[in-house]
Amino acid sequence: MIRLPDIRQKFISIREQVEKKVFDSYLLEYIETPIIDEDKLLILISIMDRLELSFNQMQNYCLSTMLVQIALDTHEHITNTSEVEKERQLTVLAGDYFSGMYYKLLADSKDIMVIKTLAKGIKEVNEHKILVYQKQTGGIEKLMTSIMQIESSLFERLAEYFKVDLWNGFLSNLLFFKRLLTERKQFIHTGNSIIFEVLMRDIYPKGELKLADISIELRDQLLMICDSYLDQSKQVIEKGIQQLPYLNDYLEKRISFLISQHQPIAKTFVEEG
């Protein structure tokens, strides 16, 4: 059994293995470099670090789950860009390629139950992505629920499988907070965001406005709605930090950094006033 005593060492070692799998030199000539969500990887390692697993087992589970996540992210990228046809086809194939590596890893270890567990998470993620991208969420609350499920379903199903689902409320809010924060920054800096676009449609279902053309008042209204959900999740996260057993310092520091990135628009108004 390989023993790496420090969570940071485990994280670095497993991240390197993920990079070796996904940074294919041919694919990188035609598609954008796949993004490895280091926070999700750190969460996986933190959960599994307290289980009775060898390092090889931990590495295999984390690597498999991250390949699934990267495959899902790669496929999602197609809907967000206007690539030429060859690049589109290669992006689809890249996502399928990463999925294939995940199946092979778990099939080689004969871990059929984990394959079924992750397959359930994949199904849930894709169902909610369809609702969001087809703008059929049916209201703001349902939109936010779908975003939360897109970000957390894989990890919730895995936590349930390993019987550590006390993490789930914390994890879903943490990953939801991170996604909202990313979309918020994107909206402010570029005027584009799938979440803010659907949010606008929920507020004005019969409107013909484009997100880039909205008034400052509507922009601020959308930001304040987003901030209210960020604040709700922040409270759950801060409570979880105090209550969750075995929350390592490395993950806790990363969570604290994420929380510190949020600057609510209402607070900005007060400071500017």
PDB file of C-alpha atoms in Angstrom:
ATOM      1  CA  MET A   1       0.000   0.000   0.000  1.00  0.00           C
ATOM      2  CA  ILE A   2       1.318   3.432  -0.966  1.00  0.00           C
ATOM      3  CA  ARG A   3       1.030   5.902   1.865  1.00  0.00           C
ATOM      4  CA  LEU A   4       1.088   9.645   1.294  1.00  0.00           C
ATOM      5  CA  PRO A   5       0.643  11.260   4.712  1.00  0.00           C
ATOM      6  CA  ASP A   6      -0.282  14.752   3.595  1.00  0.00           C
ATOM      7  CA  ILE A   7      -3.535  15.666   1.837  1.00  0.00           C
ATOM      8  CA  ARG A   8      -1.646  18.183  -0.304  1.00  0.00           C
ATOM      9  CA  GLN A   9       0.740  15.490  -1.544  1.00  0.00           C
ATOM     10  CA  LYS A  10      -2.187  13.235  -2.431  1.00  0.00           C
ATOM     11  CA  PHE A  11      -3.857  16.085  -4.273  1.00  0.00           C
ATOM     12  CA  ILE A  12      -0.737  16.907  -6.309  1.00  0.00           C
ATOM     13  CA  SER A  13      -0.095  13.253  -7.143  1.00  0.00           C
ATOM     14  CA  ILE A  14      -3.661  12.535  -8.312  1.00  0.00           C
ATOM     15  CA  ARG A  15      -3.920  15.823 -10.211  1.00  0.00           C
ATOM     16  CA  GLU A  16      -0.799  14.831 -12.159  1.00  0.00           C
ATOM     17  CA  GLN A  17      -2.448  11.534 -13.092  1.00  0.00           C
ATOM     18  CA  VAL A  18      -5.569  13.354 -14.305  1.00  0.00           C
ATOM     19  CA  GLU A  19      -3.413  15.691 -16.407  1.00  0.00           C
ATOM     20  CA  LYS A  20      -1.619  12.745 -18.020  1.00  0.00           C
ATOM     21  CA  LYS A  21      -4.969  11.297 -19.048  1.00  0.00           C
ATOM     22  CA  VAL A  22      -6.598  14.408 -20.499  1.00  0.00           C
ATOM     23  CA  PHE A  23      -3.777  16.454 -22.004  1.00  0.00           C
ATOM     24  CA  ASP A  24      -3.641  14.515 -25.270  1.00  0.00           C
ATOM     25  CA  SER A  25      -1.271  16.277 -27.676  1.00  0.00           C
ATOM     26  CA  TYR A  26      -3.400  15.638 -30.790  1.00  0.00           C
ATOM     27  CA  LEU A  27      -6.681  16.734 -29.227  1.00  0.00           C
ATOM     28  CA  LEU A  28      -5.076  19.882 -27.833  1.00  0.00           C
ATOM     29  CA  GLU A  29      -4.271  20.984 -31.399  1.00  0.00           C
ATOM     30  CA  TYR A  30      -8.016  21.295 -32.086  1.00  0.00           C
ATOM     31  CA  ILE A  31      -9.840  21.826 -28.811  1.00  0.00           C
ATOM     32  CA  GLU A  32      -9.328  24.119 -25.850  1.00  0.00           C
ATOM     33  CA  THR A  33      -7.279  22.671 -23.021  1.00  0.00           C
ATOM     34  CA  PRO A  34      -9.644  20.678 -20.766  1.00  0.00           C
ATOM     35  CA  ILE A  35     -10.206  22.359 -17.429  1.00  0.00           C
ATOM     36  CA  ILE A  36      -9.528  20.264 -14.354  1.00  0.00           C
ATOM     37  CA  ASP A  37     -11.723  21.546 -11.544  1.00  0.00           C
ATOM     38  CA  GLU A  38      -9.218  21.395  -8.710  1.00  0.00           C
ATOM     39  CA  ASP A  39     -11.839  22.170  -6.071  1.00  0.00           C
ATOM     40  CA  LYS A  40     -13.893  19.144  -7.083  1.00  0.00           C
ATOM     41  CA  LEU A  41     -10.774  16.997  -7.081  1.00  0.00           C
ATOM     42  CA  LEU A  42      -9.819  18.235  -3.621  1.00  0.00           C
ATOM     43  CA  ILE A  43     -13.346  17.488  -2.365  1.00  0.00           C
ATOM     44  CA  LEU A  44     -13.141  13.926  -3.699  1.00  0.00           C
ATOM     45  CA  ILE A  45      -9.769  13.342  -2.079  1.00  0.00           C
ATOM     46  CA  SER A  46     -10.959  14.869   1.205  1.00  0.00           C
ATOM     47  CA  ILE A  47     -13.991  12.564   1.334  1.00  0.00           C
ATOM     48  CA  MET A  48     -12.040   9.438   0.460  1.00  0.00           C
ATOM     49  CA  ASP A  49      -9.099  10.254   2.687  1.00  0.00           C
ATOM     50  CA  ARG A  50     -11.170   9.204   5.712  1.00  0.00           C
ATOM     51  CA  LEU A  51     -12.351   5.936   4.192  1.00  0.00           C
ATOM     52  CA  GLU A  52     -10.535   2.651   4.519  1.00  0.00           C
ATOM     53  CA  LEU A  53      -9.076   2.804   1.042  1.00  0.00           C
ATOM     54  CA  SER A  54      -5.566   2.267  -0.233  1.00  0.00           C
ATOM     55  CA  PHE A  55      -3.999   5.179  -2.077  1.00  0.00           C
ATOM     56  CA  ASN A  56      -4.346   3.219  -5.339  1.00  0.00           C
ATOM     57  CA  GLN A  57      -8.075   2.792  -4.741  1.00  0.00           C
ATOM     58  CA  MET A  58      -8.487   6.463  -3.858  1.00  0.00           C
ATOM     59  CA  GLN A  59      -6.565   7.468  -6.966  1.00  0.00           C
ATOM     60  CA  ASN A  60      -8.674   5.207  -9.186  1.00  0.00           C
ATOM     61  CA  TYR A  61     -11.985   6.553  -7.851  1.00  0.00           C
ATOM     62  CA  CYS A  62     -10.855  10.181  -8.040  1.00  0.00           C
ATOM     63  CA  LEU A  63      -9.383   9.754 -11.514  1.00  0.00           C
ATOM     64  CA  SER A  64     -12.533   8.042 -12.797  1.00  0.00           C
ATOM     65  CA  THR A  65     -14.856  10.674 -11.365  1.00  0.00           C
ATOM     66  CA  MET A  66     -12.773  13.555 -12.688  1.00  0.00           C
ATOM     67  CA  LEU A  67     -12.704  11.998 -16.165  1.00  0.00           C
ATOM     68  CA  VAL A  68     -16.503  11.883 -16.056  1.00  0.00           C
ATOM     69  CA  GLN A  69     -16.616  15.522 -14.913  1.00  0.00           C
ATOM     70  CA  ILE A  70     -14.218  16.621 -17.647  1.00  0.00           C
ATOM     71  CA  ALA A  71     -16.232  14.676 -20.252  1.00  0.00           C
ATOM     72  CA  LEU A  72     -19.425  16.437 -19.128  1.00  0.00           C
ATOM     73  CA  ASP A  73     -17.683  19.825 -19.160  1.00  0.00           C
ATOM     74  CA  THR A  74     -16.214  19.162 -22.618  1.00  0.00           C
ATOM     75  CA  HIS A  75     -19.620  18.284 -24.078  1.00  0.00           C
ATOM     76  CA  GLU A  76     -21.139  21.382 -22.460  1.00  0.00           C
ATOM     77  CA  HIS A  77     -18.491  23.540 -24.108  1.00  0.00           C
ATOM     78  CA  ILE A  78     -20.024  22.746 -27.515  1.00  0.00           C
ATOM     79  CA  THR A  79     -23.202  24.641 -26.640  1.00  0.00           C
ATOM     80  CA  ASN A  80     -21.231  27.716 -25.604  1.00  0.00           C
ATOM     81  CA  THR A  81     -19.114  28.289 -28.732  1.00  0.00           C
ATOM     82  CA  SER A  82     -19.445  28.661 -32.482  1.00  0.00           C
ATOM     83  CA  GLU A  83     -16.544  26.433 -33.528  1.00  0.00           C
ATOM     84  CA  VAL A  84     -15.949  25.246 -37.064  1.00  0.00           C
ATOM     85  CA  GLU A  85     -17.375  21.823 -37.826  1.00  0.00           C
ATOM     86  CA  LYS A  86     -14.135  19.839 -37.443  1.00  0.00           C
ATOM     87  CA  GLU A  87     -13.483  21.443 -34.071  1.00  0.00           C
ATOM     88  CA  ARG A  88     -17.056  20.700 -32.990  1.00  0.00           C
ATOM     89  CA  GLN A  89     -16.701  17.059 -34.009  1.00  0.00           C
ATOM     90  CA  LEU A  90     -13.382  16.739 -32.201  1.00  0.00           C
ATOM     91  CA  THR A  91     -14.840  18.327 -29.083  1.00  0.00           C
ATOM     92  CA  VAL A  92     -17.647  15.746 -29.098  1.00  0.00           C
ATOM     93  CA  LEU A  93     -15.139  12.953 -29.630  1.00  0.00           C
ATOM     94  CA  ALA A  94     -12.895  14.329 -26.881  1.00  0.00           C
ATOM     95  CA  GLY A  95     -15.779  14.177 -24.419  1.00  0.00           C
ATOM     96  CA  ASP A  96     -16.545  10.619 -25.506  1.00  0.00           C
ATOM     97  CA  TYR A  97     -12.849   9.751 -25.246  1.00  0.00           C
ATOM     98  CA  PHE A  98     -12.676  10.953 -21.642  1.00  0.00           C
ATOM     99  CA  SER A  99     -15.861   8.990 -20.872  1.00  0.00           C
ATOM    100  CA  GLY A 100     -14.321   5.894 -22.411  1.00  0.00           C
ATOM    101  CA  MET A 101     -11.244   6.199 -20.195  1.00  0.00           C
ATOM    102  CA  TYR A 102     -13.495   6.410 -17.135  1.00  0.00           C
ATOM    103  CA  TYR A 103     -15.352   3.222 -18.087  1.00  0.00           C
ATOM    104  CA  LYS A 104     -12.100   1.398 -18.790  1.00  0.00           C
ATOM    105  CA  LEU A 105     -10.563   2.383 -15.455  1.00  0.00           C
ATOM    106  CA  LEU A 106     -13.510   1.092 -13.438  1.00  0.00           C
ATOM    107  CA  ALA A 107     -14.102  -1.928 -15.673  1.00  0.00           C
ATOM    108  CA  ASP A 108     -10.460  -2.983 -15.248  1.00  0.00           C
ATOM    109  CA  SER A 109     -10.932  -2.843 -11.477  1.00  0.00           C
ATOM    110  CA  LYS A 110     -14.241  -4.763 -11.842  1.00  0.00           C
ATOM    111  CA  ASP A 111     -16.021  -2.079  -9.788  1.00  0.00           C
ATOM    112  CA  ILE A 112     -19.427  -2.376 -11.433  1.00  0.00           C
ATOM    113  CA  MET A 113     -21.316  -0.756  -8.540  1.00  0.00           C
ATOM    114  CA  VAL A 114     -19.315   2.456  -8.809  1.00  0.00           C
ATOM    115  CA  ILE A 115     -19.978   2.508 -12.568  1.00  0.00           C
ATOM    116  CA  LYS A 116     -23.711   2.282 -11.801  1.00  0.00           C
ATOM    117  CA  THR A 117     -23.402   4.970  -9.137  1.00  0.00           C
ATOM    118  CA  LEU A 118     -21.645   7.432 -11.428  1.00  0.00           C
ATOM    119  CA  ALA A 119     -24.003   6.556 -14.299  1.00  0.00           C
ATOM    120  CA  LYS A 120     -26.907   7.634 -12.111  1.00  0.00           C
ATOM    121  CA  GLY A 121     -25.139  10.925 -11.397  1.00  0.00           C
ATOM    122  CA  ILE A 122     -24.404  11.446 -15.118  1.00  0.00           C
ATOM    123  CA  LYS A 123     -28.085  10.899 -15.952  1.00  0.00           C
ATOM    124  CA  GLU A 124     -29.166  13.481 -13.374  1.00  0.00           C
ATOM    125  CA  VAL A 125     -26.608  16.028 -14.596  1.00  0.00           C
ATOM    126  CA  ASN A 126     -27.703  15.643 -18.221  1.00  0.00           C
ATOM    127  CA  GLU A 127     -31.411  15.851 -17.369  1.00  0.00           C
ATOM    128  CA  HIS A 128     -30.904  19.173 -15.590  1.00  0.00           C
ATOM    129  CA  LYS A 129     -28.605  20.501 -18.330  1.00  0.00           C
ATOM    130  CA  ILE A 130     -31.357  19.894 -20.868  1.00  0.00           C
ATOM    131  CA  LEU A 131     -33.793  21.913 -18.755  1.00  0.00           C
ATOM    132  CA  VAL A 132     -31.348  24.799 -18.411  1.00  0.00           C
ATOM    133  CA  TYR A 133     -30.090  24.961 -22.003  1.00  0.00           C
ATOM    134  CA  GLN A 134     -33.596  24.601 -23.434  1.00  0.00           C
ATOM    135  CA  LYS A 135     -34.705  27.295 -20.976  1.00  0.00           C
ATOM    136  CA  GLN A 136     -37.439  25.050 -19.569  1.00  0.00           C
ATOM    137  CA  THR A 137     -36.629  25.217 -15.859  1.00  0.00           C
ATOM    138  CA  GLY A 138     -40.043  26.635 -14.918  1.00  0.00           C
ATOM    139  CA  GLY A 139     -39.080  29.463 -12.581  1.00  0.00           C
ATOM    140  CA  ILE A 140     -36.148  30.882 -10.647  1.00  0.00           C
ATOM    141  CA  GLU A 141     -36.202  28.344  -7.819  1.00  0.00           C
ATOM    142  CA  LYS A 142     -36.248  25.420 -10.240  1.00  0.00           C
ATOM    143  CA  LEU A 143     -33.452  27.000 -12.267  1.00  0.00           C
ATOM    144  CA  MET A 144     -31.261  27.236  -9.175  1.00  0.00           C
ATOM    145  CA  THR A 145     -32.134  23.666  -8.190  1.00  0.00           C
ATOM    146  CA  SER A 146     -31.076  22.488 -11.652  1.00  0.00           C
ATOM    147  CA  ILE A 147     -27.766  24.374 -11.439  1.00  0.00           C
ATOM    148  CA  MET A 148     -27.117  22.828  -8.037  1.00  0.00           C
ATOM    149  CA  GLN A 149     -27.817  19.331  -9.398  1.00  0.00           C
ATOM    150  CA  ILE A 150     -25.613  19.895 -12.449  1.00  0.00           C
ATOM    151  CA  GLU A 151     -22.704  20.785 -10.192  1.00  0.00           C
ATOM    152  CA  SER A 152     -23.184  18.245  -7.414  1.00  0.00           C
ATOM    153  CA  SER A 153     -25.033  15.112  -8.600  1.00  0.00           C
ATOM    154  CA  LEU A 154     -21.874  13.098  -9.349  1.00  0.00           C
ATOM    155  CA  PHE A 155     -20.457  13.862  -5.924  1.00  0.00           C
ATOM    156  CA  GLU A 156     -23.707  13.311  -4.048  1.00  0.00           C
ATOM    157  CA  ARG A 157     -24.192   9.874  -5.622  1.00  0.00           C
ATOM    158  CA  LEU A 158     -20.589   8.936  -4.801  1.00  0.00           C
ATOM    159  CA  ALA A 159     -20.938  10.161  -1.206  1.00  0.00           C
ATOM    160  CA  GLU A 160     -24.095   8.068  -0.824  1.00  0.00           C
ATOM    161  CA  TYR A 161     -22.296   5.018  -2.227  1.00  0.00           C
ATOM    162  CA  PHE A 162     -19.497   5.377   0.323  1.00  0.00           C
ATOM    163  CA  LYS A 163     -22.056   6.101   3.075  1.00  0.00           C
ATOM    164  CA  VAL A 164     -20.720   9.582   3.834  1.00  0.00           C
ATOM    165  CA  ASP A 165     -23.779  11.443   2.572  1.00  0.00           C
ATOM    166  CA  LEU A 166     -23.690  13.773   5.579  1.00  0.00           C
ATOM    167  CA  TRP A 167     -21.425  15.765   3.225  1.00  0.00           C
ATOM    168  CA  ASN A 168     -24.172  16.197   0.633  1.00  0.00           C
ATOM    169  CA  GLY A 169     -25.929  19.392   1.758  1.00  0.00           C
ATOM    170  CA  PHE A 170     -22.572  21.033   2.316  1.00  0.00           C
ATOM    171  CA  LEU A 171     -21.131  19.839  -0.998  1.00  0.00           C
ATOM    172  CA  SER A 172     -24.137  20.804  -3.099  1.00  0.00           C
ATOM    173  CA  ASN A 173     -24.151  24.328  -1.660  1.00  0.00           C
ATOM    174  CA  LEU A 174     -20.389  24.720  -2.006  1.00  0.00           C
ATOM    175  CA  LEU A 175     -20.362  23.656  -5.662  1.00  0.00           C
ATOM    176  CA  PHE A 176     -23.501  25.696  -6.367  1.00  0.00           C
ATOM    177  CA  PHE A 177     -21.870  28.751  -4.744  1.00  0.00           C
ATOM    178  CA  LYS A 178     -18.775  28.317  -6.893  1.00  0.00           C
ATOM    179  CA  ARG A 179     -20.774  27.974 -10.133  1.00  0.00           C
ATOM    180  CA  LEU A 180     -22.930  31.027  -9.346  1.00  0.00           C
ATOM    181  CA  LEU A 181     -19.824  33.026  -8.504  1.00  0.00           C
ATOM    182  CA  THR A 182     -18.232  32.058 -11.837  1.00  0.00           C
ATOM    183  CA  GLU A 183     -21.381  32.897 -13.823  1.00  0.00           C
ATOM    184  CA  ARG A 184     -21.752  36.196 -11.966  1.00  0.00           C
ATOM    185  CA  LYS A 185     -18.209  37.261 -12.826  1.00  0.00           C
ATOM    186  CA  GLN A 186     -18.717  36.211 -16.438  1.00  0.00           C
ATOM    187  CA  PHE A 187     -21.940  38.203 -16.667  1.00  0.00           C
ATOM    188  CA  ILE A 188     -20.331  41.334 -15.194  1.00  0.00           C
ATOM    189  CA  HIS A 189     -17.209  41.172 -17.379  1.00  0.00           C
ATOM    190  CA  THR A 190     -18.629  39.900 -20.691  1.00  0.00           C
ATOM    191  CA  GLY A 191     -22.397  40.373 -20.519  1.00  0.00           C
ATOM    192  CA  ASN A 192     -22.882  36.655 -21.206  1.00  0.00           C
ATOM    193  CA  SER A 193     -23.991  33.822 -18.919  1.00  0.00           C
ATOM    194  CA  ILE A 194     -26.343  30.915 -19.474  1.00  0.00           C
ATOM    195  CA  ILE A 195     -27.668  31.216 -15.915  1.00  0.00           C
ATOM    196  CA  PHE A 196     -28.353  34.939 -16.187  1.00  0.00           C
ATOM    197  CA  GLU A 197     -29.951  34.445 -19.597  1.00  0.00           C
ATOM    198  CA  VAL A 198     -32.393  31.854 -18.233  1.00  0.00           C
ATOM    199  CA  LEU A 199     -32.936  33.996 -15.148  1.00  0.00           C
ATOM    200  CA  MET A 200     -33.908  36.937 -17.367  1.00  0.00           C
ATOM    201  CA  ARG A 201     -36.353  34.691 -19.291  1.00  0.00           C
ATOM    202  CA  ASP A 202     -37.908  33.607 -16.011  1.00  0.00           C
ATOM    203  CA  ILE A 203     -38.494  37.246 -15.029  1.00  0.00           C
ATOM    204  CA  TYR A 204     -39.692  38.320 -18.481  1.00  0.00           C
ATOM    205  CA  PRO A 205     -40.956  35.146 -20.201  1.00  0.00           C
ATOM    206  CA  LYS A 206     -42.510  37.058 -23.115  1.00  0.00           C
ATOM    207  CA  GLY A 207     -39.725  39.572 -23.535  1.00  0.00           C
ATOM    208  CA  GLU A 208     -37.543  39.809 -26.635  1.00  0.00           C
ATOM    209  CA  LEU A 209     -34.537  41.353 -24.912  1.00  0.00           C
ATOM    210  CA  LYS A 210     -31.040  39.983 -25.389  1.00  0.00           C
ATOM    211  CA  LEU A 211     -28.909  39.717 -22.282  1.00  0.00           C
ATOM    212  CA  ALA A 212     -26.262  42.036 -23.702  1.00  0.00           C
ATOM    213  CA  ASP A 213     -28.867  44.775 -24.305  1.00  0.00           C
ATOM    214  CA  ILE A 214     -30.628  44.925 -20.934  1.00  0.00           C
ATOM    215  CA  SER A 215     -30.902  48.100 -18.872  1.00  0.00           C
ATOM    216  CA  ILE A 216     -28.715  48.834 -15.860  1.00  0.00           C
ATOM    217  CA  GLU A 217     -31.794  48.439 -13.647  1.00  0.00           C
ATOM    218  CA  LEU A 218     -32.526  44.942 -14.958  1.00  0.00           C
ATOM    219  CA  ARG A 219     -28.847  44.036 -14.747  1.00  0.00           C
ATOM    220  CA  ASP A 220     -28.782  45.018 -11.086  1.00  0.00           C
ATOM    221  CA  GLN A 221     -32.018  43.142 -10.440  1.00  0.00           C
ATOM    222  CA  LEU A 222     -30.515  39.947 -11.873  1.00  0.00           C
ATOM    223  CA  LEU A 223     -27.360  40.431  -9.820  1.00  0.00           C
ATOM    224  CA  MET A 224     -29.364  40.931  -6.621  1.00  0.00           C
ATOM    225  CA  ILE A 225     -31.327  37.707  -7.236  1.00  0.00           C
ATOM    226  CA  CYS A 226     -28.054  35.874  -7.794  1.00  0.00           C
ATOM    227  CA  ASP A 227     -26.599  37.425  -4.643  1.00  0.00           C
ATOM    228  CA  SER A 228     -29.546  36.256  -2.560  1.00  0.00           C
ATOM    229  CA  TYR A 229     -28.827  32.638  -3.554  1.00  0.00           C
ATOM    230  CA  LEU A 230     -25.106  33.119  -2.988  1.00  0.00           C
ATOM    231  CA  ASP A 231     -25.850  34.424   0.517  1.00  0.00           C
ATOM    232  CA  GLN A 232     -28.137  31.465   1.308  1.00  0.00           C
ATOM    233  CA  SER A 233     -25.500  28.971   0.223  1.00  0.00           C
ATOM    234  CA  LYS A 234     -22.772  30.854   2.053  1.00  0.00           C
ATOM    235  CA  GLN A 235     -24.673  30.409   5.319  1.00  0.00           C
ATOM    236  CA  VAL A 236     -24.978  26.650   4.740  1.00  0.00           C
ATOM    237  CA  ILE A 237     -21.274  26.426   3.882  1.00  0.00           C
ATOM    238  CA  GLU A 238     -20.152  28.362   6.948  1.00  0.00           C
ATOM    239  CA  LYS A 239     -22.347  26.198   9.175  1.00  0.00           C
ATOM    240  CA  GLY A 240     -20.945  23.065   7.540  1.00  0.00           C
ATOM    241  CA  ILE A 241     -17.367  24.153   8.167  1.00  0.00           C
ATOM    242  CA  GLN A 242     -18.168  24.139  11.892  1.00  0.00           C
ATOM    243  CA  GLN A 243     -20.094  20.857  11.907  1.00  0.00           C
ATOM    244  CA  LEU A 244     -18.503  18.507   9.360  1.00  0.00           C
ATOM    245  CA  PRO A 245     -16.092  15.987  10.838  1.00  0.00           C
ATOM    246  CA  TYR A 246     -12.638  15.569   9.339  1.00  0.00           C
ATOM    247  CA  LEU A 247     -12.637  18.734   7.240  1.00  0.00           C
ATOM    248  CA  ASN A 248      -8.933  19.102   6.464  1.00  0.00           C
ATOM    249  CA  ASP A 249      -7.115  22.438   6.637  1.00  0.00           C
ATOM    250  CA  TYR A 250      -6.241  22.422   2.938  1.00  0.00           C
ATOM    251  CA  LEU A 251      -9.896  22.211   1.867  1.00  0.00           C
ATOM    252  CA  GLU A 252     -11.031  24.641   4.551  1.00  0.00           C
ATOM    253  CA  LYS A 253      -8.560  27.269   3.330  1.00  0.00           C
ATOM    254  CA  ARG A 254      -9.782  26.837  -0.229  1.00  0.00           C
ATOM    255  CA  ILE A 255     -13.409  27.206   0.899  1.00  0.00           C
ATOM    256  CA  SER A 256     -12.587  30.351   2.861  1.00  0.00           C
ATOM    257  CA  PHE A 257     -10.893  31.809  -0.211  1.00  0.00           C
ATOM    258  CA  LEU A 258     -13.958  31.059  -2.388  1.00  0.00           C
ATOM    259  CA  ILE A 259     -16.305  32.669   0.106  1.00  0.00           C
ATOM    260  CA  SER A 260     -14.109  35.774   0.266  1.00  0.00           C
ATOM    261  CA  GLN A 261     -14.478  36.269  -3.512  1.00  0.00           C
ATOM    262  CA  HIS A 262     -18.142  37.217  -3.226  1.00  0.00           C
ATOM    263  CA  GLN A 263     -18.865  40.950  -3.105  1.00  0.00           C
ATOM    264  CA  PRO A 264     -22.672  41.421  -3.064  1.00  0.00           C
ATOM    265  CA  ILE A 265     -24.025  44.238  -5.214  1.00  0.00           C
ATOM    266  CA  ALA A 266     -26.056  45.591  -2.272  1.00  0.00           C
ATOM    267  CA  LYS A 267     -22.849  45.952  -0.253  1.00  0.00           C
ATOM    268  CA  THR A 268     -21.209  47.641  -3.241  1.00  0.00           C
ATOM    269  CA  PHE A 269     -24.042  50.172  -3.361  1.00  0.00           C
ATOM    270  CA  VAL A 270     -23.566  50.979   0.319  1.00  0.00           C
ATOM    271  CA  GLU A 271     -19.802  51.367  -0.021  1.00  0.00           C
ATOM    272  CA  GLU A 272     -20.150  53.558  -3.108  1.00  0.00           C
ATOM    273  CA  GLY A 273     -22.890  55.642  -1.501  1.00  0.00           C
TER     274      GLY A 273
END
